[in-house]
PDB file of C-alpha atoms and ligand atoms in Angstrom:
ATOM      1  CA  MET A   1      -0.126  -0.156   0.006  1.00 80.00           C
ATOM      2  CA  GLN A   2       1.317   3.390  -1.033  1.00 87.00           C
ATOM      3  CA  SER A   3       2.357   5.689   2.055  1.00 94.00           C
ATOM      4  CA  CYS A   4       0.670   9.135   2.573  1.00 96.00           C
ATOM      5  CA  ALA A   5       4.197  10.673   1.829  1.00 95.00           C
ATOM      6  CA  GLN A   6       4.502   8.711  -1.498  1.00 95.00           C
ATOM      7  CA  TRP A   7       1.041   9.547  -2.494  1.00 96.00           C
ATOM      8  CA  LEU A   8       1.553  13.301  -1.808  1.00 94.00           C
ATOM      9  CA  LYS A   9       4.966  13.326  -3.735  1.00 92.00           C
ATOM     10  CA  SER A  10       3.134  11.882  -6.837  1.00 93.00           C
ATOM     11  CA  ASN A  11       0.167  14.000  -6.684  1.00 94.00           C
ATOM     12  CA  LEU A  12       1.423  17.464  -5.771  1.00 92.00           C
ATOM     13  CA  SER A  13       4.066  19.586  -7.683  1.00 88.00           C
ATOM     14  CA  GLU A  14       5.256  21.177  -4.481  1.00 85.00           C
ATOM     15  CA  ILE A  15       5.088  19.770  -1.081  1.00 78.00           C
ATOM     16  CA  PRO A  16       6.023  21.656   1.986  1.00 80.00           C
ATOM     17  CA  ASP A  17       9.168  20.867   3.960  1.00 88.00           C
ATOM     18  CA  ILE A  18       7.775  18.172   6.132  1.00 91.00           C
ATOM     19  CA  SER A  19       9.371  14.768   6.907  1.00 93.00           C
ATOM     20  CA  ASP A  20       7.911  11.627   5.237  1.00 94.00           C
ATOM     21  CA  LYS A  21       7.258  10.444   9.023  1.00 95.00           C
ATOM     22  CA  GLU A  22       5.233  13.592   9.869  1.00 94.00           C
ATOM     23  CA  ILE A  23       3.299  13.238   6.467  1.00 94.00           C
ATOM     24  CA  ASN A  24       2.324   9.557   7.346  1.00 95.00           C
ATOM     25  CA  ALA A  25       1.520  10.559  10.930  1.00 95.00           C
ATOM     26  CA  ALA A  26      -1.008  13.109   9.461  1.00 96.00           C
ATOM     27  CA  GLY A  27      -2.889  10.240   7.776  1.00 96.00           C
ATOM     28  CA  GLU A  28      -3.966   9.108  11.204  1.00 96.00           C
ATOM     29  CA  ARG A  29      -7.251  10.343  12.820  1.00 96.00           C
ATOM     30  CA  PRO A  30      -6.747  13.344  15.264  1.00 96.00           C
ATOM     31  CA  SER A  31      -8.199  13.162  18.843  1.00 95.00           C
ATOM     32  CA  GLU A  32     -12.007  13.584  19.301  1.00 92.00           C
ATOM     33  CA  ASP A  33     -11.735  16.998  21.037  1.00 94.00           C
ATOM     34  CA  SER A  34     -10.050  18.530  17.876  1.00 93.00           C
ATOM     35  CA  TYR A  35     -13.519  19.054  16.266  1.00 97.00           C
ATOM     36  CA  VAL A  36     -16.148  21.680  16.477  1.00 97.00           C
ATOM     37  CA  ARG A  37     -19.714  20.459  16.764  1.00 97.00           C
ATOM     38  CA  MET A  38     -22.074  20.986  13.989  1.00 95.00           C
ATOM     39  CA  GLU A  39     -25.367  22.756  15.143  1.00 90.00           C
ATOM     40  CA  LYS A  40     -27.737  21.738  12.200  1.00 95.00           C
ATOM     41  CA  VAL A  41     -27.285  20.084   8.887  1.00 98.00           C
ATOM     42  CA  ASN A  42     -29.023  21.687   6.108  1.00 96.00           C
ATOM     43  CA  SER A  43     -27.059  20.451   3.020  1.00 97.00           C
ATOM     44  CA  LEU A  44     -25.159  17.621   1.517  1.00 97.00           C
ATOM     45  CA  VAL A  45     -22.428  18.693  -0.756  1.00 97.00           C
ATOM     46  CA  ILE A  46     -20.823  16.423  -3.370  1.00 96.00           C
ATOM     47  CA  HIS A  47     -17.245  16.673  -4.358  1.00 97.00           C
ATOM     48  CA  HIS A  48     -14.693  14.969  -6.495  1.00 97.00           C
ATOM     49  CA  SER A  49     -11.102  14.435  -5.398  1.00 97.00           C
ATOM     50  CA  ALA A  50      -9.589  15.819  -8.550  1.00 96.00           C
ATOM     51  CA  THR A  51      -7.012  13.234  -8.343  1.00 97.00           C
ATOM     52  CA  ALA A  52      -6.820   9.726 -10.114  1.00 97.00           C
ATOM     53  CA  THR A  53      -6.376   7.723  -6.957  1.00 98.00           C
ATOM     54  CA  GLY A  54      -7.043   8.409  -3.274  1.00 98.00           C
ATOM     55  CA  ASN A  55      -8.659   7.218   0.036  1.00 98.00           C
ATOM     56  CA  ALA A  56      -9.483   8.859   3.346  1.00 98.00           C
ATOM     57  CA  ARG A  57      -6.067   8.449   4.744  1.00 98.00           C
ATOM     58  CA  VAL A  58      -4.153  10.032   2.041  1.00 98.00           C
ATOM     59  CA  PHE A  59      -6.724  13.116   1.737  1.00 98.00           C
ATOM     60  CA  ARG A  60      -6.370  13.268   5.508  1.00 98.00           C
ATOM     61  CA  ALA A  61      -2.547  13.540   5.284  1.00 97.00           C
ATOM     62  CA  LEU A  62      -2.956  16.223   2.534  1.00 96.00           C
ATOM     63  CA  HIS A  63      -5.510  18.150   4.427  1.00 97.00           C
ATOM     64  CA  ARG A  64      -3.580  18.120   7.822  1.00 97.00           C
ATOM     65  CA  ALA A  65      -0.022  18.192   6.635  1.00 95.00           C
ATOM     66  CA  VAL A  66      -0.272  20.450   3.598  1.00 94.00           C
ATOM     67  CA  ASN A  67      -3.440  22.603   4.321  1.00 94.00           C
ATOM     68  CA  GLY A  68      -2.871  22.609   8.103  1.00 95.00           C
ATOM     69  CA  TRP A  69      -6.310  21.755   8.878  1.00 97.00           C
ATOM     70  CA  ILE A  70      -7.389  19.767  12.047  1.00 97.00           C
ATOM     71  CA  ASP A  71      -8.575  16.700   9.898  1.00 98.00           C
ATOM     72  CA  ILE A  72      -9.661  15.678   6.490  1.00 98.00           C
ATOM     73  CA  GLY A  73     -12.119  18.185   5.110  1.00 98.00           C
ATOM     74  CA  TYR A  74     -14.783  15.715   4.104  1.00 98.00           C
ATOM     75  CA  HIS A  75     -17.146  13.625   6.138  1.00 98.00           C
ATOM     76  CA  PHE A  76     -17.187  10.726   3.728  1.00 98.00           C
ATOM     77  CA  VAL A  77     -14.871   9.446   0.962  1.00 98.00           C
ATOM     78  CA  ILE A  78     -16.164   6.992  -1.677  1.00 98.00           C
ATOM     79  CA  GLY A  79     -13.446   4.900  -3.247  1.00 98.00           C
ATOM     80  CA  ASN A  80     -12.883   4.101  -6.794  1.00 98.00           C
ATOM     81  CA  GLY A  81     -10.905   0.945  -6.404  1.00 98.00           C
ATOM     82  CA  THR A  82      -7.409   2.571  -6.384  1.00 97.00           C
ATOM     83  CA  LEU A  83      -6.586   2.931  -2.632  1.00 98.00           C
ATOM     84  CA  SER A  84      -9.808   1.787  -1.172  1.00 98.00           C
ATOM     85  CA  GLY A  85     -12.553  -0.564  -2.498  1.00 98.00           C
ATOM     86  CA  ASP A  86     -14.565   0.406  -5.542  1.00 98.00           C
ATOM     87  CA  GLY A  87     -17.662   1.973  -4.162  1.00 98.00           C
ATOM     88  CA  GLU A  88     -16.305   1.709  -0.412  1.00 98.00           C
ATOM     89  CA  ILE A  89     -17.596   4.317   1.807  1.00 98.00           C
ATOM     90  CA  GLU A  90     -14.855   5.541   4.219  1.00 98.00           C
ATOM     91  CA  PRO A  91     -15.694   8.064   7.153  1.00 98.00           C
ATOM     92  CA  GLY A  92     -13.752  11.229   7.114  1.00 98.00           C
ATOM     93  CA  ARG A  93     -14.686  13.705   9.915  1.00 98.00           C
ATOM     94  CA  PRO A  94     -17.212  12.723  12.458  1.00 97.00           C
ATOM     95  CA  ILE A  95     -20.811  13.609  11.062  1.00 96.00           C
ATOM     96  CA  TRP A  96     -21.538  15.571  14.071  1.00 97.00           C
ATOM     97  CA  SER A  97     -18.585  17.865  13.365  1.00 98.00           C
ATOM     98  CA  VAL A  98     -18.030  20.823  11.221  1.00 98.00           C
ATOM     99  CA  GLY A  99     -16.133  20.027   8.029  1.00 98.00           C
ATOM    100  CA  ALA A 100     -13.883  21.913   5.661  1.00 98.00           C
ATOM    101  CA  HIS A 101     -15.106  21.404   2.042  1.00 97.00           C
ATOM    102  CA  ALA A 102     -17.451  24.302   1.038  1.00 96.00           C
ATOM    103  CA  ARG A 103     -16.234  27.804   1.979  1.00 93.00           C
ATOM    104  CA  GLY A 104     -18.802  29.938   3.816  1.00 93.00           C
ATOM    105  CA  HIS A 105     -21.115  26.714   4.224  1.00 95.00           C
ATOM    106  CA  ASN A 106     -19.206  24.357   6.419  1.00 97.00           C
ATOM    107  CA  ARG A 107     -21.258  24.929   9.604  1.00 96.00           C
ATOM    108  CA  GLY A 108     -24.334  23.244   8.253  1.00 96.00           C
ATOM    109  CA  SER A 109     -23.146  20.787   5.564  1.00 98.00           C
ATOM    110  CA  ILE A 110     -22.013  17.335   5.055  1.00 98.00           C
ATOM    111  CA  GLY A 111     -19.129  16.774   2.706  1.00 98.00           C
ATOM    112  CA  ILE A 112     -19.051  13.762   0.374  1.00 98.00           C
ATOM    113  CA  CYS A 113     -16.087  13.135  -1.771  1.00 98.00           C
ATOM    114  CA  LEU A 114     -15.748  10.702  -4.677  1.00 97.00           C
ATOM    115  CA  VAL A 115     -12.212   9.558  -5.521  1.00 98.00           C
ATOM    116  CA  GLY A 116     -11.523  10.646  -9.200  1.00 97.00           C
ATOM    117  CA  ASN A 117     -11.132  13.514 -11.422  1.00 96.00           C
ATOM    118  CA  PHE A 118     -14.440  13.910 -13.160  1.00 94.00           C
ATOM    119  CA  CYS A 119     -13.263  16.720 -15.371  1.00 93.00           C
ATOM    120  CA  GLU A 120     -11.516  13.978 -17.181  1.00 93.00           C
ATOM    121  CA  THR A 121     -13.163  10.561 -16.262  1.00 94.00           C
ATOM    122  CA  SER A 122     -16.447   9.467 -14.834  1.00 93.00           C
ATOM    123  CA  PRO A 123     -17.332   7.885 -11.489  1.00 94.00           C
ATOM    124  CA  THR A 124     -17.624   4.124 -11.452  1.00 94.00           C
ATOM    125  CA  GLY A 125     -21.071   2.322 -11.276  1.00 92.00           C
ATOM    126  CA  LYS A 126     -20.297   1.291  -7.725  1.00 95.00           C
ATOM    127  CA  GLN A 127     -19.405   4.579  -6.669  1.00 95.00           C
ATOM    128  CA  LEU A 128     -22.777   6.015  -7.942  1.00 93.00           C
ATOM    129  CA  THR A 129     -24.492   3.211  -6.314  1.00 93.00           C
ATOM    130  CA  SER A 130     -22.867   3.895  -2.834  1.00 96.00           C
ATOM    131  CA  LEU A 131     -23.466   7.720  -3.440  1.00 95.00           C
ATOM    132  CA  THR A 132     -27.181   7.076  -3.980  1.00 94.00           C
ATOM    133  CA  ASP A 133     -27.370   4.841  -0.979  1.00 95.00           C
ATOM    134  CA  LEU A 134     -25.449   7.362   1.178  1.00 97.00           C
ATOM    135  CA  LEU A 135     -27.420  10.329   0.152  1.00 96.00           C
ATOM    136  CA  ARG A 136     -30.865   8.532   0.791  1.00 95.00           C
ATOM    137  CA  GLU A 137     -29.565   7.633   4.316  1.00 97.00           C
ATOM    138  CA  LEU A 138     -28.428  11.029   5.135  1.00 97.00           C
ATOM    139  CA  LEU A 139     -31.488  12.760   3.709  1.00 96.00           C
ATOM    140  CA  GLU A 140     -33.581  10.569   6.157  1.00 97.00           C
ATOM    141  CA  ASP A 141     -31.273  10.859   9.034  1.00 97.00           C
ATOM    142  CA  PHE A 142     -31.290  14.691   8.836  1.00 97.00           C
ATOM    143  CA  HIS A 143     -34.893  14.957   7.683  1.00 97.00           C
ATOM    144  CA  LEU A 144     -33.872  16.746   4.580  1.00 96.00           C
ATOM    145  CA  SER A 145     -35.425  16.841   0.999  1.00 93.00           C
ATOM    146  CA  GLY A 146     -33.461  16.087  -2.271  1.00 91.00           C
ATOM    147  CA  SER A 147     -33.279  19.825  -2.623  1.00 91.00           C
ATOM    148  CA  ALA A 148     -30.588  19.862   0.263  1.00 94.00           C
ATOM    149  CA  ILE A 149     -28.128  18.117  -2.193  1.00 94.00           C
ATOM    150  CA  SER A 150     -25.638  20.244  -4.005  1.00 93.00           C
ATOM    151  CA  LEU A 151     -22.631  19.983  -6.260  1.00 93.00           C
ATOM    152  CA  HIS A 152     -19.753  21.828  -4.855  1.00 95.00           C
ATOM    153  CA  ARG A 153     -19.641  24.128  -7.717  1.00 93.00           C
ATOM    154  CA  ASN A 154     -23.287  25.013  -7.225  1.00 92.00           C
ATOM    155  CA  VAL A 155     -22.769  26.085  -3.566  1.00 94.00           C
ATOM    156  CA  PRO A 156     -23.273  30.041  -3.518  1.00 92.00           C
ATOM    157  CA  GLY A 157     -19.948  31.794  -3.416  1.00 91.00           C
ATOM    158  CA  CYS A 158     -17.883  28.705  -4.338  1.00 90.00           C
ATOM    159  CA  ARG A 159     -15.716  29.188  -7.269  1.00 92.00           C
ATOM    160  CA  THR A 160     -14.675  25.746  -8.414  1.00 94.00           C
ATOM    161  CA  GLU A 161     -15.247  23.279 -11.091  1.00 94.00           C
ATOM    162  CA  CYS A 162     -15.777  20.465  -8.529  1.00 95.00           C
ATOM    163  CA  PRO A 163     -17.062  17.742  -9.147  1.00 94.00           C
ATOM    164  CA  GLY A 164     -16.664  18.074 -12.942  1.00 92.00           C
ATOM    165  CA  ASP A 165     -19.438  18.131 -15.355  1.00 83.00           C
ATOM    166  CA  ASN A 166     -20.799  14.628 -14.992  1.00 80.00           C
ATOM    167  CA  PRO A 167     -24.267  13.762 -16.415  1.00 76.00           C
ATOM    168  CA  THR A 168     -24.549  10.588 -14.109  1.00 78.00           C
ATOM    169  CA  ILE A 169     -24.278  12.743 -10.887  1.00 79.00           C
ATOM    170  CA  LYS A 170     -27.000  14.943 -12.209  1.00 80.00           C
ATOM    171  CA  GLU A 171     -29.194  12.025 -12.886  1.00 81.00           C
ATOM    172  CA  ILE A 172     -28.774  10.984  -9.239  1.00 81.00           C
ATOM    173  CA  LEU A 173     -29.891  14.284  -8.011  1.00 80.00           C
ATOM    174  CA  ASP A 174     -32.831  14.219 -10.144  1.00 80.00           C
ATOM    175  CA  ALA A 175     -33.841  10.832  -9.129  1.00 78.00           C
ATOM    176  CA  LEU A 176     -33.473  11.817  -5.449  1.00 82.00           C
ATOM    177  CA  SER A 177     -35.321  15.224  -5.645  1.00 72.00           C
TER     178      SER A 177
HETATM  179 ZN1   ZN B   1     -15.224  20.247  -4.099  1.00 53.88          ZN
END
């Protein structure tokens, strides 16, 4: 299995001056008291990783060691069969805590990241199935309607292409709304 340090080196053009040991340690979950409690969830935001490979551990290392955040920015990561199972749902930040994935909207939103760069490729069938299942479950748990689901680039004030322009993701949103 690729270490977090190896993954960062192959995915970033510039990495900060941190030892491999520190980068790999940043792939571990921080202590529970690192988090800020979320008051009310009102939206579910879908992202892509914009990388060909990944899993919760390497994104956690990226977000902690490079961005300097307390933890991975997302609440869930859905694998594409590269560094985790195809369609595997890994937990990121605890669902009760504020994430770091949609500027200005983190205090009331859950961030779901699909591994892949959907400006260039499409999610796998298993990723889409897992995404649909997860969204259904979260809508029910938080008593939300389908209109609570957004693509990152449709979140007001967020300037990003994320998660690409993929028709299958739109179909999911249409089916759930
Ligand atoms: Zn995003």
